[in-house]
Amino acid sequence: MLDIIKERLAITNEKHTPGPSQCQPPAWQAEWAASFRRVEDLLDYLGLPAALAGQSGAAARLFAFRVPKAYADKIRPGDPDDPLLRQVLPSAWETVARPGYTEDAVGDRQAIAAPGLLHKYHGRVLLITTGACAVHCRYCFRRGFDYPESQLTRRRMQQALAYIAADDSIAEVILSGGDPLALDDGHLADWLASLDAIPHVRRIRFHTRLPVVLPARVNAGLAGVLSQAKAKLTVVIHANHPNELDAAAGRALALLRQAGAGLLNQSVLLRGVNDRADTLAALSEALFGYGVLPYYLHLLDKASGTGHFDVPTAEAVTIHRQLQTRLPGYLVPRLVREVAGMPAKIPVMPADSGKV
Ligand SMILES: *Cc1c(COP(=O)(O)O)cnc(C)c1O
Ligand code: SF4
C-alpha cells in the first residue's frame, strides 16, 4: 500500500503538481499548489500593468510560468525592473534564436551514464531526481532538458544505484533536478538510505532553490530525514540577489544547519539582476549572515532563449575583480563557466576576457 502511495507521489511530482489530494498534504505542498501560474495574476498581485505580460505567452509556452507566493512576496510591488521579477517574468526575447545558444549548452546529454544520472566529473555523479521545480527561472540551462526521458522512476532509481555501487571512485552523489527538495520526505528518506548503504559514498549533496523560493519546504519532517543520514551532507542553495534572503529563508537555512548540513550558495551572473559588484557583495554578506558560504558564480550557460541575461566575459571578470577588492577571500564566489566535455567547471581568468 505504501508503495502504491509512493508511486502515486512519484507520478504527481513528475507532472509538476504536489502530493495526493486524498490525504492532507503537508503545508508546503499546499503552498506550492497555490503558486502563481498566470503572468497576469502575478502582475496584478504586484500592482503592475497587465501590458507588461506583453508577448510573454509564446515564451511561457516554451517553458511554463510558475512562481510561489513566498517568492512573489520578495518582489518590490510596482517595480517593473525588480531584479527578482526579472528572473521569473517570461519575455519575448526568449523566443529569439541566437547563434551559439543551444538546447544542450553544457553537454549534459553526453554525460548521461544511466537514465537520470550524469557522470561528468571525477568522484561525483549528479542525479536528476525529479523534473519539478517550485519556481521556473527564465535563465535556466535545464529548461530544454528532456526530463520525461531522464526522470528516475523506481526501476531507473535501482539502475542509478547499481551504477553508483559498481564504481568505487564515486565518493559524492549530488541530488539535483529539477529540485530534489520538491520530492516528499518519504522519497528523500529512500534516497538517503539507499545511498548510505553504498560504503564508498561518503558525501551527499543537494542542489536546491527551495530554501529560498519556498522556505516552508524546510520543515521538521525534512530536518528529521536529513539528520538520519550517515554521509556528510552539503546543501548548495541558489540565490542570485540579496532580496531573496528574507527571514523565512533564514529560518529554513538555520534548520538545515541544525540537521547537520554544510551550506553553500551558487549564483548565476545575470544581466539586470546581479551584474554589479555592490549587489554581489551584499549577497555574500547576507549569505554569510545565515551561515552560507558563496561557492560558485556561474557565467550564463548558453541555453536557447536565455541570451538576454548574458553578461559578456570581460565585464564579468571586471565585476568579479571589484568584488575581490571589497570582500575577504572566503566571501568571494569562484567565477566559473561550464564547457562541454571539460573535466571540471572552468575558472574564468582575466586572460580569458578577450574570448567569448
Ligand atoms: C556542476 C556539476 C557537478 C558538481 O561540480 P562541483 O565542481 O563538484 O560543484 C557535478 N556533476 C555535474 C553534471 C555538474 O553539472
Ligand atoms: S530552480 Fe534551478 S533547475 Fe529549477 S528552473 Fe530555477 S534554475 Fe532551473
Coordinates of C-alpha atoms and ligand atoms in Angstrom, one line a residue:
M1 CA 0.0 0.0 0.0
L2 CA 2.8 2.3 1.0
D3 CA 4.4 1.6 -2.3
I4 CA 1.3 2.4 -4.2
I5 CA 1.1 5.8 -2.5
K6 CA 4.8 6.4 -3.2
E7 CA 4.3 5.6 -6.9
R8 CA 1.4 8.0 -7.0
L9 CA 3.6 10.7 -5.4
A10 CA 6.3 10.0 -8.0
I11 CA 3.8 10.4 -10.8
T12 CA 2.3 13.6 -9.4
N13 CA 5.7 15.0 -8.8
E14 CA 6.6 14.4 -12.4
K15 CA 3.6 16.3 -13.5
H16 CA 4.9 19.3 -11.5
T17 CA 1.9 19.1 -9.1
P18 CA 2.2 18.5 -5.4
G19 CA 1.0 15.4 -3.5
P20 CA -2.2 13.5 -3.4
S21 CA -5.5 15.1 -2.6
Q22 CA -7.0 12.1 -0.8
C23 CA -4.9 12.8 2.3
Q24 CA -3.9 16.0 4.0
P25 CA -0.8 17.3 2.2
P26 CA 2.0 19.0 4.2
A27 CA 1.6 22.8 4.4
W28 CA 4.5 23.3 1.9
Q29 CA 2.8 21.3 -0.8
A30 CA -0.4 23.3 -0.4
E31 CA 1.6 26.5 -0.6
W32 CA 3.3 25.1 -3.7
A33 CA 0.0 24.2 -5.3
A34 CA -1.2 27.8 -4.7
S35 CA 1.7 29.2 -6.8
F36 CA 1.1 31.8 -9.5
R37 CA 0.8 30.1 -12.8
R38 CA -0.5 33.0 -14.9
V39 CA 1.7 36.0 -15.6
E40 CA -1.4 38.3 -15.3
D41 CA -2.1 37.1 -11.8
L42 CA 1.4 37.9 -10.6
L43 CA 1.4 41.3 -12.3
D44 CA -2.0 42.1 -10.7
Y45 CA -0.6 41.0 -7.3
L46 CA 2.3 43.3 -7.6
G47 CA 0.3 46.3 -8.8
L48 CA 1.9 46.2 -12.2
P49 CA 0.1 46.8 -15.6
A50 CA -1.1 43.7 -17.4
A51 CA 0.6 45.1 -20.5
L52 CA 3.9 44.0 -19.0
A53 CA 2.9 40.5 -19.9
G54 CA 3.5 41.7 -23.4
Q55 CA 4.1 38.7 -25.7
S56 CA 5.2 36.5 -22.8
G57 CA 2.5 34.0 -23.9
A58 CA 4.8 32.5 -26.5
A59 CA 7.7 32.3 -24.0
A60 CA 5.5 30.7 -21.4
R61 CA 4.5 28.1 -23.9
L62 CA 8.2 27.1 -24.3
F63 CA 8.8 27.0 -20.5
A64 CA 5.8 27.3 -18.2
F65 CA 5.4 30.2 -15.8
R66 CA 5.5 29.3 -12.2
V67 CA 6.2 31.5 -9.1
P68 CA 5.4 30.6 -5.4
K69 CA 3.8 33.3 -3.4
A70 CA 6.7 33.2 -0.9
Y71 CA 8.9 34.4 -3.8
A72 CA 6.4 36.9 -5.1
D73 CA 6.4 38.5 -1.7
K74 CA 10.1 39.4 -2.0
I75 CA 9.5 41.3 -5.3
R76 CA 9.0 45.0 -4.8
P77 CA 5.4 45.9 -5.7
G78 CA 5.0 48.4 -8.5
D79 CA 8.6 48.0 -9.8
P80 CA 8.8 46.6 -13.3
D81 CA 12.6 46.4 -13.1
D82 CA 12.7 44.5 -9.9
P83 CA 15.7 42.0 -10.0
L84 CA 13.6 39.1 -8.7
L85 CA 10.8 39.8 -11.1
R86 CA 13.3 39.7 -14.0
Q87 CA 14.3 36.2 -13.1
V88 CA 10.8 34.8 -13.4
L89 CA 8.9 37.0 -15.9
P90 CA 8.7 35.4 -19.3
S91 CA 10.0 37.7 -22.0
A92 CA 9.5 37.8 -25.8
W93 CA 13.3 37.7 -26.0
E94 CA 13.2 34.0 -25.1
T95 CA 11.7 33.2 -28.5
V96 CA 14.6 34.8 -30.4
A97 CA 17.2 32.3 -31.7
R98 CA 20.8 33.4 -31.2
P99 CA 24.0 32.0 -32.6
G100 CA 25.8 29.9 -30.1
Y101 CA 22.7 29.2 -27.9
T102 CA 21.6 25.6 -27.9
E103 CA 19.3 23.1 -26.2
D104 CA 22.2 21.3 -24.5
A105 CA 24.5 24.1 -23.6
V106 CA 26.6 22.3 -21.1
G107 CA 26.9 18.9 -22.7
D108 CA 24.6 17.1 -20.3
R109 CA 23.4 14.7 -22.9
Q110 CA 26.8 13.2 -23.5
A111 CA 27.3 12.8 -19.7
I112 CA 24.2 10.6 -19.2
A113 CA 25.7 7.4 -17.8
A114 CA 22.4 5.8 -16.8
P115 CA 18.8 7.3 -17.1
G116 CA 18.7 10.3 -14.8
L117 CA 22.3 10.1 -13.9
L118 CA 25.1 12.4 -15.1
H119 CA 28.7 11.4 -14.6
K120 CA 30.8 14.3 -15.8
Y121 CA 33.4 14.8 -13.2
H122 CA 35.7 12.5 -11.3
G123 CA 34.4 11.3 -8.0
R124 CA 30.9 12.7 -8.2
V125 CA 27.7 12.0 -10.1
L126 CA 24.6 14.1 -10.4
L127 CA 21.1 12.6 -10.2
I128 CA 18.1 14.2 -11.8
T129 CA 15.7 13.0 -9.1
T130 CA 12.7 14.9 -10.4
G131 CA 11.9 17.3 -13.2
A132 CA 9.8 19.6 -10.9
C133 CA 10.9 23.0 -9.6
A134 CA 8.9 25.3 -7.3
V135 CA 9.9 28.3 -9.4
H136 CA 10.7 28.5 -13.1
C137 CA 13.8 30.6 -13.6
R138 CA 13.8 32.0 -17.1
Y139 CA 17.6 31.7 -17.5
C140 CA 17.6 28.0 -16.5
F141 CA 20.0 26.0 -18.6
R142 CA 18.0 22.8 -18.0
R143 CA 14.8 24.4 -19.5
G144 CA 15.5 22.5 -22.6
F145 CA 16.4 19.2 -20.9
D146 CA 14.3 16.3 -21.8
Y147 CA 13.1 15.4 -18.3
P148 CA 10.5 12.7 -19.0
E149 CA 13.3 10.7 -20.7
S150 CA 15.7 11.0 -17.8
Q151 CA 13.4 11.1 -14.7
L152 CA 14.0 8.5 -12.1
T153 CA 11.2 6.1 -11.8
R154 CA 11.5 3.4 -9.2
R155 CA 13.2 1.0 -11.7
R156 CA 15.5 3.6 -13.0
M157 CA 16.4 4.6 -9.4
Q158 CA 17.6 1.0 -9.0
Q159 CA 19.7 1.3 -12.2
A160 CA 21.3 4.5 -11.0
L161 CA 22.1 3.0 -7.6
A162 CA 23.6 -0.1 -9.3
Y163 CA 25.8 2.2 -11.4
I164 CA 27.0 4.1 -8.3
A165 CA 27.6 0.9 -6.3
A166 CA 29.7 -0.5 -9.1
D167 CA 32.1 2.4 -9.3
D168 CA 34.0 3.0 -6.0
S169 CA 35.6 6.2 -7.3
I170 CA 32.2 7.8 -6.7
A171 CA 32.6 9.5 -3.3
E172 CA 29.9 12.1 -3.7
V173 CA 26.3 12.0 -5.0
I174 CA 24.6 15.2 -6.0
L175 CA 20.8 15.1 -5.8
S176 CA 19.6 17.6 -8.3
G177 CA 16.7 18.0 -10.7
G178 CA 14.6 20.0 -11.2
D179 CA 14.7 20.5 -7.4
P180 CA 15.4 17.5 -5.2
L181 CA 13.5 19.1 -2.3
A182 CA 10.4 19.0 -4.5
L183 CA 10.4 15.3 -3.6
D184 CA 8.4 14.4 -0.4
D185 CA 10.1 13.3 2.7
G186 CA 9.5 9.6 2.0
H187 CA 11.2 9.7 -1.3
L188 CA 14.2 11.6 0.1
A189 CA 14.5 9.2 3.0
D190 CA 14.6 6.3 0.4
W191 CA 17.4 8.1 -1.5
L192 CA 19.4 8.8 1.6
A193 CA 19.1 5.3 3.0
S194 CA 19.9 3.7 -0.4
L195 CA 23.0 5.9 -0.9
D196 CA 24.1 5.4 2.7
A197 CA 24.1 1.6 2.0
I198 CA 26.9 2.1 -0.5
P199 CA 30.1 2.3 1.5
H200 CA 32.2 4.4 -0.9
V201 CA 29.5 7.2 -1.0
R202 CA 30.8 9.5 1.7
R203 CA 29.2 12.7 0.7
I204 CA 25.7 13.6 -0.4
R205 CA 24.9 17.0 -1.8
F206 CA 21.7 18.7 -2.6
H207 CA 21.4 21.4 -5.3
T208 CA 18.2 23.2 -4.4
R209 CA 16.5 26.6 -4.7
L210 CA 13.6 25.6 -2.4
P211 CA 15.0 27.1 0.9
V212 CA 15.0 30.4 -1.0
V213 CA 11.8 30.2 -3.1
L214 CA 9.6 28.0 -0.9
P215 CA 11.2 28.0 2.5
A216 CA 8.2 26.3 4.1
R217 CA 9.6 23.1 2.5
V218 CA 12.3 23.0 5.1
N219 CA 10.2 21.7 8.0
A220 CA 10.8 19.5 11.0
G221 CA 10.0 16.4 8.9
L222 CA 12.7 17.2 6.4
A223 CA 15.2 18.0 9.1
G224 CA 14.4 14.6 10.7
V225 CA 15.1 12.8 7.4
L226 CA 18.4 14.7 6.8
S227 CA 19.7 14.2 10.3
Q228 CA 19.4 10.4 9.8
A229 CA 22.0 10.4 7.0
K230 CA 25.4 8.8 7.7
A231 CA 27.1 10.5 4.8
K232 CA 28.3 14.1 5.2
L233 CA 25.6 16.4 3.8
T234 CA 26.0 19.6 1.9
V235 CA 23.2 21.8 0.7
V236 CA 24.1 24.1 -2.1
I237 CA 21.3 26.7 -2.4
H238 CA 20.8 29.0 -5.3
A239 CA 20.3 32.7 -4.6
N240 CA 21.2 35.5 -7.0
H241 CA 20.2 38.6 -5.2
P242 CA 20.2 39.7 -1.5
N243 CA 16.5 40.5 -1.6
E244 CA 15.9 36.7 -2.0
L245 CA 17.2 36.1 1.5
D246 CA 14.5 37.1 4.0
A247 CA 13.6 35.9 7.5
A248 CA 11.7 32.9 6.2
A249 CA 14.7 31.8 4.1
G250 CA 16.9 32.4 7.1
R251 CA 14.8 30.1 9.3
A252 CA 15.0 27.4 6.6
L253 CA 18.7 27.7 6.4
A254 CA 19.1 27.5 10.2
L255 CA 17.1 24.3 10.3
L256 CA 19.3 22.8 7.6
R257 CA 22.4 23.6 9.6
Q258 CA 20.8 22.1 12.7
A259 CA 20.2 19.0 10.7
G260 CA 23.9 18.8 10.1
A261 CA 24.3 20.1 6.5
G262 CA 27.1 22.4 5.4
L263 CA 25.6 25.3 3.4
L264 CA 27.0 26.8 0.2
N265 CA 25.4 29.1 -2.4
Q266 CA 25.7 29.2 -6.2
S267 CA 24.5 32.1 -8.3
V268 CA 24.3 32.9 -12.0
L269 CA 25.6 36.2 -13.2
L270 CA 22.6 37.8 -14.8
R271 CA 22.1 41.0 -16.8
G272 CA 19.8 43.3 -14.9
V273 CA 19.7 41.1 -11.8
N274 CA 23.1 41.0 -10.1
D275 CA 25.5 42.4 -12.7
R276 CA 27.1 44.9 -10.2
A277 CA 29.8 44.3 -7.6
D278 CA 27.6 46.2 -5.0
T279 CA 24.8 43.7 -5.4
L280 CA 27.0 40.7 -5.3
A281 CA 28.9 42.0 -2.2
A282 CA 25.5 42.5 -0.4
L283 CA 24.5 39.0 -1.4
S284 CA 27.7 37.5 0.0
E285 CA 27.2 39.4 3.3
A286 CA 23.6 38.3 3.5
L287 CA 24.5 34.7 2.9
F288 CA 27.2 34.7 5.5
G289 CA 24.8 36.2 8.0
Y290 CA 22.8 33.0 7.5
G291 CA 25.8 30.7 7.7
V292 CA 26.1 30.1 4.0
L293 CA 29.4 30.5 2.1
P294 CA 29.4 31.6 -1.5
Y295 CA 30.6 28.8 -3.8
Y296 CA 30.2 29.5 -7.5
L297 CA 29.2 32.5 -9.6
H298 CA 28.4 31.0 -12.9
L299 CA 28.6 32.7 -16.3
L300 CA 25.4 32.1 -18.0
D301 CA 25.2 28.7 -19.8
K302 CA 24.2 29.4 -23.4
A303 CA 20.9 27.7 -23.4
S304 CA 18.3 28.6 -26.1
G305 CA 16.1 31.5 -25.0
T306 CA 18.4 32.9 -22.3
G307 CA 20.7 35.3 -24.3
H308 CA 19.1 38.5 -22.9
F309 CA 20.6 37.5 -19.5
D310 CA 24.1 37.2 -20.7
V311 CA 26.9 39.3 -19.2
P312 CA 30.0 39.3 -21.5
T313 CA 33.1 37.6 -20.1
A314 CA 35.2 40.7 -20.0
E315 CA 32.6 42.5 -17.9
A316 CA 32.1 39.5 -15.7
V317 CA 35.8 39.5 -14.9
T318 CA 35.8 43.2 -14.1
I319 CA 32.8 42.8 -11.7
H320 CA 34.5 39.8 -10.1
R321 CA 37.7 41.7 -9.6
Q322 CA 35.8 44.6 -7.9
L323 CA 34.2 42.0 -5.7
Q324 CA 37.6 40.7 -4.7
T325 CA 38.7 44.2 -3.6
R326 CA 35.7 44.5 -1.3
L327 CA 35.4 41.2 0.5
P328 CA 37.5 38.7 2.3
G329 CA 38.5 35.8 0.1
Y330 CA 36.1 33.4 1.7
L331 CA 33.1 35.6 0.7
V332 CA 34.1 35.8 -3.0
P333 CA 32.5 33.1 -5.1
R334 CA 34.6 31.4 -7.8
L335 CA 33.7 32.8 -11.2
V336 CA 33.3 29.8 -13.4
R337 CA 31.9 28.7 -16.7
E338 CA 30.9 25.3 -17.8
V339 CA 32.5 24.0 -21.0
A340 CA 31.0 20.8 -22.5
G341 CA 33.5 18.0 -22.4
M342 CA 35.8 19.6 -19.8
P343 CA 36.7 17.6 -16.6
A344 CA 35.6 20.4 -14.2
K345 CA 33.9 23.8 -14.2
I346 CA 36.5 26.2 -15.5
P347 CA 37.6 29.2 -13.5
V348 CA 37.3 32.4 -15.6
M349 CA 40.6 34.2 -15.6
P350 CA 41.3 37.8 -16.7
A351 CA 43.3 36.3 -19.6
D352 CA 40.1 34.8 -20.9
S353 CA 38.4 38.1 -21.1
G354 CA 39.0 38.5 -24.8
K355 CA 37.4 35.2 -25.6
V356 CA 33.7 34.6 -25.9
Ligands
LIG1 C1 28.3 21.2 -11.6 C2 28.2 19.7 -11.7 C3 28.8 18.9 -10.7 C4 29.4 19.4 -9.5 O1 30.6 20.1 -9.7 P1 31.4 20.7 -8.5 O2 32.5 21.4 -9.1 O3 31.8 19.5 -7.7 O4 30.5 21.5 -7.7 C5 28.7 17.5 -10.9 N1 28.1 17.0 -12.0 C6 27.6 17.7 -12.9 C7 26.9 17.0 -14.1 C8 27.6 19.1 -12.8 O5 27.0 19.8 -13.8
SF4_2 S1 15.2 26.2 -9.6 FE1 17.1 25.7 -10.7 S2 16.6 23.9 -12.1 FE2 14.6 24.9 -11.4 S3 14.1 26.4 -13.0 FE3 15.3 27.5 -11.4 S4 17.5 27.4 -12.1 FE4 16.3 25.8 -13.3

